[in-house]
GROMACS .gro file of C-alpha atoms in nm:
model
  220
    1UNK     CA    1   0.000   0.000   0.000
    2UNK     CA    2   0.149   0.334  -0.111
    3UNK     CA    3   0.065   0.629   0.114
    4UNK     CA    4   0.130   1.000   0.068
    5UNK     CA    5   0.154   1.216   0.381
    6UNK     CA    6   0.190   1.591   0.427
    7UNK     CA    7   0.245   1.731   0.774
    8UNK     CA    8   0.049   2.054   0.805
    9UNK     CA    9   0.104   2.133   1.172
   10UNK     CA   10   0.337   2.016   1.445
   11UNK     CA   11   0.341   2.147   1.800
   12UNK     CA   12   0.491   2.064   2.138
   13UNK     CA   13   0.251   2.064   2.435
   14UNK     CA   14   0.274   2.011   2.811
   15UNK     CA   15  -0.075   1.870   2.863
   16UNK     CA   16  -0.351   1.688   2.675
   17UNK     CA   17  -0.693   1.830   2.751
   18UNK     CA   18  -0.887   1.512   2.675
   19UNK     CA   19  -0.719   1.286   2.933
   20UNK     CA   20  -0.885   1.426   3.245
   21UNK     CA   21  -1.261   1.460   3.286
   22UNK     CA   22  -1.463   1.634   3.557
   23UNK     CA   23  -1.570   1.288   3.672
   24UNK     CA   24  -1.202   1.209   3.737
   25UNK     CA   25  -1.167   1.525   3.944
   26UNK     CA   26  -1.472   1.432   4.152
   27UNK     CA   27  -1.347   1.079   4.208
   28UNK     CA   28  -1.004   1.206   4.307
   29UNK     CA   29  -1.152   1.456   4.550
   30UNK     CA   30  -1.311   1.163   4.729
   31UNK     CA   31  -0.980   0.976   4.725
   32UNK     CA   32  -0.818   1.279   4.888
   33UNK     CA   33  -1.080   1.284   5.162
   34UNK     CA   34  -1.324   1.551   5.041
   35UNK     CA   35  -1.675   1.422   5.108
   36UNK     CA   36  -1.919   1.685   4.975
   37UNK     CA   37  -1.818   1.666   4.609
   38UNK     CA   38  -2.165   1.718   4.464
   39UNK     CA   39  -2.195   2.059   4.630
   40UNK     CA   40  -1.900   2.203   4.435
   41UNK     CA   41  -1.977   2.410   4.121
   42UNK     CA   42  -1.848   2.237   3.808
   43UNK     CA   43  -1.614   2.524   3.719
   44UNK     CA   44  -1.448   2.510   4.063
   45UNK     CA   45  -1.387   2.136   4.096
   46UNK     CA   46  -1.027   2.146   3.976
   47UNK     CA   47  -0.942   2.430   4.216
   48UNK     CA   48  -1.083   2.232   4.508
   49UNK     CA   49  -0.889   1.926   4.397
   50UNK     CA   50  -0.559   2.114   4.383
   51UNK     CA   51  -0.621   2.246   4.736
   52UNK     CA   52  -0.695   1.894   4.858
   53UNK     CA   53  -0.382   1.758   4.691
   54UNK     CA   54  -0.161   2.019   4.858
   55UNK     CA   55  -0.249   1.874   5.199
   56UNK     CA   56  -0.038   1.574   5.097
   57UNK     CA   57   0.332   1.536   5.033
   58UNK     CA   58   0.407   1.513   4.658
   59UNK     CA   59   0.497   1.142   4.663
   60UNK     CA   60   0.184   1.061   4.867
   61UNK     CA   61  -0.037   1.250   4.622
   62UNK     CA   62   0.135   1.081   4.330
   63UNK     CA   63   0.061   0.740   4.482
   64UNK     CA   64  -0.309   0.826   4.521
   65UNK     CA   65  -0.343   0.941   4.160
   66UNK     CA   66  -0.135   0.656   4.020
   67UNK     CA   67  -0.352   0.408   4.209
   68UNK     CA   68  -0.667   0.570   4.073
   69UNK     CA   69  -0.547   0.565   3.713
   70UNK     CA   70  -0.310   0.268   3.692
   71UNK     CA   71  -0.397   0.007   3.955
   72UNK     CA   72  -0.505  -0.226   3.673
   73UNK     CA   73  -0.153  -0.208   3.524
   74UNK     CA   74   0.075  -0.182   3.829
   75UNK     CA   75   0.085  -0.347   4.169
   76UNK     CA   76   0.109  -0.156   4.497
   77UNK     CA   77   0.487  -0.181   4.520
   78UNK     CA   78   0.537  -0.062   4.164
   79UNK     CA   79   0.305   0.233   4.225
   80UNK     CA   80   0.494   0.333   4.539
   81UNK     CA   81   0.829   0.316   4.360
   82UNK     CA   82   0.694   0.515   4.068
   83UNK     CA   83   0.546   0.779   4.301
   84UNK     CA   84   0.882   0.829   4.471
   85UNK     CA   85   1.082   0.838   4.147
   86UNK     CA   86   0.851   1.081   3.964
   87UNK     CA   87   0.988   1.375   4.160
   88UNK     CA   88   1.340   1.304   4.039
   89UNK     CA   89   1.320   1.153   3.691
   90UNK     CA   90   1.128   1.201   3.368
   91UNK     CA   91   0.951   0.867   3.392
   92UNK     CA   92   0.721   0.946   3.099
   93UNK     CA   93   1.041   0.903   2.897
   94UNK     CA   94   1.246   0.665   3.112
   95UNK     CA   95   1.007   0.411   3.268
   96UNK     CA   96   1.110   0.062   3.146
   97UNK     CA   97   0.768  -0.019   2.996
   98UNK     CA   98   0.691   0.236   2.719
   99UNK     CA   99   0.329   0.116   2.709
  100UNK     CA  100   0.276   0.310   3.033
  101UNK     CA  101   0.437   0.636   2.920
  102UNK     CA  102   0.108   0.793   2.805
  103UNK     CA  103  -0.057   0.756   3.146
  104UNK     CA  104   0.259   0.857   3.332
  105UNK     CA  105   0.293   1.168   3.115
  106UNK     CA  106  -0.058   1.287   3.193
  107UNK     CA  107  -0.031   1.212   3.565
  108UNK     CA  108   0.312   1.376   3.589
  109UNK     CA  109   0.197   1.695   3.419
  110UNK     CA  110  -0.114   1.710   3.638
  111UNK     CA  111   0.102   1.681   3.951
  112UNK     CA  112   0.348   1.936   3.813
  113UNK     CA  113   0.062   2.184   3.778
  114UNK     CA  114  -0.075   2.107   4.126
  115UNK     CA  115   0.266   2.149   4.290
  116UNK     CA  116   0.368   2.452   4.084
  117UNK     CA  117   0.654   2.289   3.897
  118UNK     CA  118   0.795   2.049   4.158
  119UNK     CA  119   0.773   1.755   3.918
  120UNK     CA  120   1.000   1.739   3.607
  121UNK     CA  121   0.850   1.879   3.289
  122UNK     CA  122   0.777   1.639   3.002
  123UNK     CA  123   0.617   1.710   2.667
  124UNK     CA  124   0.402   1.556   2.397
  125UNK     CA  125   0.400   1.621   2.023
  126UNK     CA  126   0.077   1.679   1.832
  127UNK     CA  127   0.109   1.621   1.459
  128UNK     CA  128  -0.161   1.715   1.210
  129UNK     CA  129  -0.122   1.552   0.870
  130UNK     CA  130  -0.302   1.504   0.541
  131UNK     CA  131  -0.294   1.142   0.431
  132UNK     CA  132  -0.377   1.001   0.088
  133UNK     CA  133  -0.372   0.651  -0.058
  134UNK     CA  134  -0.567   0.454   0.199
  135UNK     CA  135  -0.856   0.271   0.039
  136UNK     CA  136  -1.203   0.295   0.187
  137UNK     CA  137  -1.175  -0.063   0.310
  138UNK     CA  138  -0.848   0.000   0.497
  139UNK     CA  139  -0.877   0.082   0.865
  140UNK     CA  140  -0.637   0.346   0.992
  141UNK     CA  141  -0.415   0.202   1.265
  142UNK     CA  142  -0.123   0.313   1.480
  143UNK     CA  143   0.101   0.079   1.282
  144UNK     CA  144   0.009   0.244   0.952
  145UNK     CA  145   0.061   0.590   1.098
  146UNK     CA  146   0.402   0.532   1.256
  147UNK     CA  147   0.531   0.341   0.953
  148UNK     CA  148   0.425   0.629   0.731
  149UNK     CA  149   0.559   0.898   0.963
  150UNK     CA  150   0.894   0.722   0.989
  151UNK     CA  151   0.971   0.803   0.626
  152UNK     CA  152   0.982   1.172   0.711
  153UNK     CA  153   1.211   1.120   1.010
  154UNK     CA  154   1.587   1.153   1.008
  155UNK     CA  155   1.789   0.834   1.056
  156UNK     CA  156   1.907   0.966   1.393
  157UNK     CA  157   1.551   0.964   1.532
  158UNK     CA  158   1.502   0.740   1.836
  159UNK     CA  159   1.199   0.557   1.692
  160UNK     CA  160   1.393   0.457   1.381
  161UNK     CA  161   1.682   0.335   1.595
  162UNK     CA  162   1.466   0.142   1.843
  163UNK     CA  163   1.210  -0.007   1.606
  164UNK     CA  164   1.389  -0.030   1.272
  165UNK     CA  165   1.313  -0.399   1.214
  166UNK     CA  166   0.945  -0.345   1.290
  167UNK     CA  167   0.922  -0.036   1.070
  168UNK     CA  168   1.067  -0.216   0.767
  169UNK     CA  169   0.855  -0.529   0.813
  170UNK     CA  170   1.134  -0.764   0.921
  171UNK     CA  171   0.945  -0.819   1.248
  172UNK     CA  172   0.575  -0.780   1.332
  173UNK     CA  173   0.504  -0.430   1.468
  174UNK     CA  174   0.375  -0.506   1.816
  175UNK     CA  175   0.500  -0.179   1.964
  176UNK     CA  176   0.310   0.077   1.756
  177UNK     CA  177   0.094   0.170   2.055
  178UNK     CA  178   0.405   0.254   2.255
  179UNK     CA  179   0.500   0.518   1.997
  180UNK     CA  180   0.164   0.655   1.886
  181UNK     CA  181  -0.022   0.743   2.205
  182UNK     CA  182  -0.345   0.852   2.042
  183UNK     CA  183  -0.488   0.951   1.706
  184UNK     CA  184  -0.816   1.075   1.564
  185UNK     CA  185  -0.944   1.151   1.218
  186UNK     CA  186  -1.024   1.520   1.170
  187UNK     CA  187  -1.174   1.462   0.826
  188UNK     CA  188  -1.168   1.200   0.553
  189UNK     CA  189  -0.803   1.270   0.469
  190UNK     CA  190  -0.674   1.449   0.778
  191UNK     CA  191  -0.551   1.296   1.102
  192UNK     CA  192  -0.421   1.422   1.437
  193UNK     CA  193  -0.144   1.209   1.592
  194UNK     CA  194  -0.016   1.236   1.949
  195UNK     CA  195   0.318   1.096   2.062
  196UNK     CA  196   0.596   1.170   2.307
  197UNK     CA  197   0.815   1.467   2.223
  198UNK     CA  198   1.102   1.253   2.348
  199UNK     CA  199   1.035   1.007   2.066
  200UNK     CA  200   0.934   1.245   1.789
  201UNK     CA  201   1.009   1.618   1.797
  202UNK     CA  202   0.995   1.882   1.524
  203UNK     CA  203   1.371   1.866   1.470
  204UNK     CA  204   1.349   1.491   1.401
  205UNK     CA  205   1.180   1.553   1.066
  206UNK     CA  206   1.391   1.579   0.754
  207UNK     CA  207   1.082   1.592   0.530
  208UNK     CA  208   0.735   1.732   0.591
  209UNK     CA  209   0.583   1.573   0.281
  210UNK     CA  210   0.665   1.224   0.159
  211UNK     CA  211   0.533   0.908  -0.006
  212UNK     CA  212   0.604   0.554   0.102
  213UNK     CA  213   0.522   0.193   0.026
  214UNK     CA  214   0.441   0.025   0.356
  215UNK     CA  215   0.602  -0.311   0.429
  216UNK     CA  216   0.448  -0.570   0.658
  217UNK     CA  217   0.589  -0.875   0.830
  218UNK     CA  218   0.511  -1.202   0.653
  219UNK     CA  219   0.564  -1.535   0.825
  220UNK     CA  220   0.747  -1.802   0.627
   0.00000   0.00000   0.00000
């Protein structure tokens, strides 16, 4: 399948507005010991939550939020270690399991805002691109998007160095979700892609418009 892509916008951001909902803020207020959640005006919930969080030490607050968001992925000991290390290291870039980087990024940036910069700053990249060549019967996937994007990246880019065999089809691409955090179609031929700025930054691109023939792994 031959795909043509043109990157029309690329920006670095410190937070993703779709990750947290008001329902999360209400649930977290309860976790932090605030009982009368329903009496708080909707536009003041986040302010109340930040005040409640500040009654806790940063690592304690991190453990509460990590448990709320990631207890299905991490055990209690892992959460405690992560909570302690978040104050010192950019774990949205360095945590051994990249599949967890998306959640860690959003939690870290939330805590950074609550504690006025005490947590290390990490960033995401939002890429808007026009994409042509996908048939109507082809479902857009993270694998298709990262394989296409990779053809605009310089050889020095971390994704190309880490996942070269998967990008060229030598191995099945089981790690696409670790690179592409989220995507959504903006129109029939336009897509918004979110990834870690650590993995893909503006300076990683050598081309902003390119065409490629995608290669897939085939078992013998």
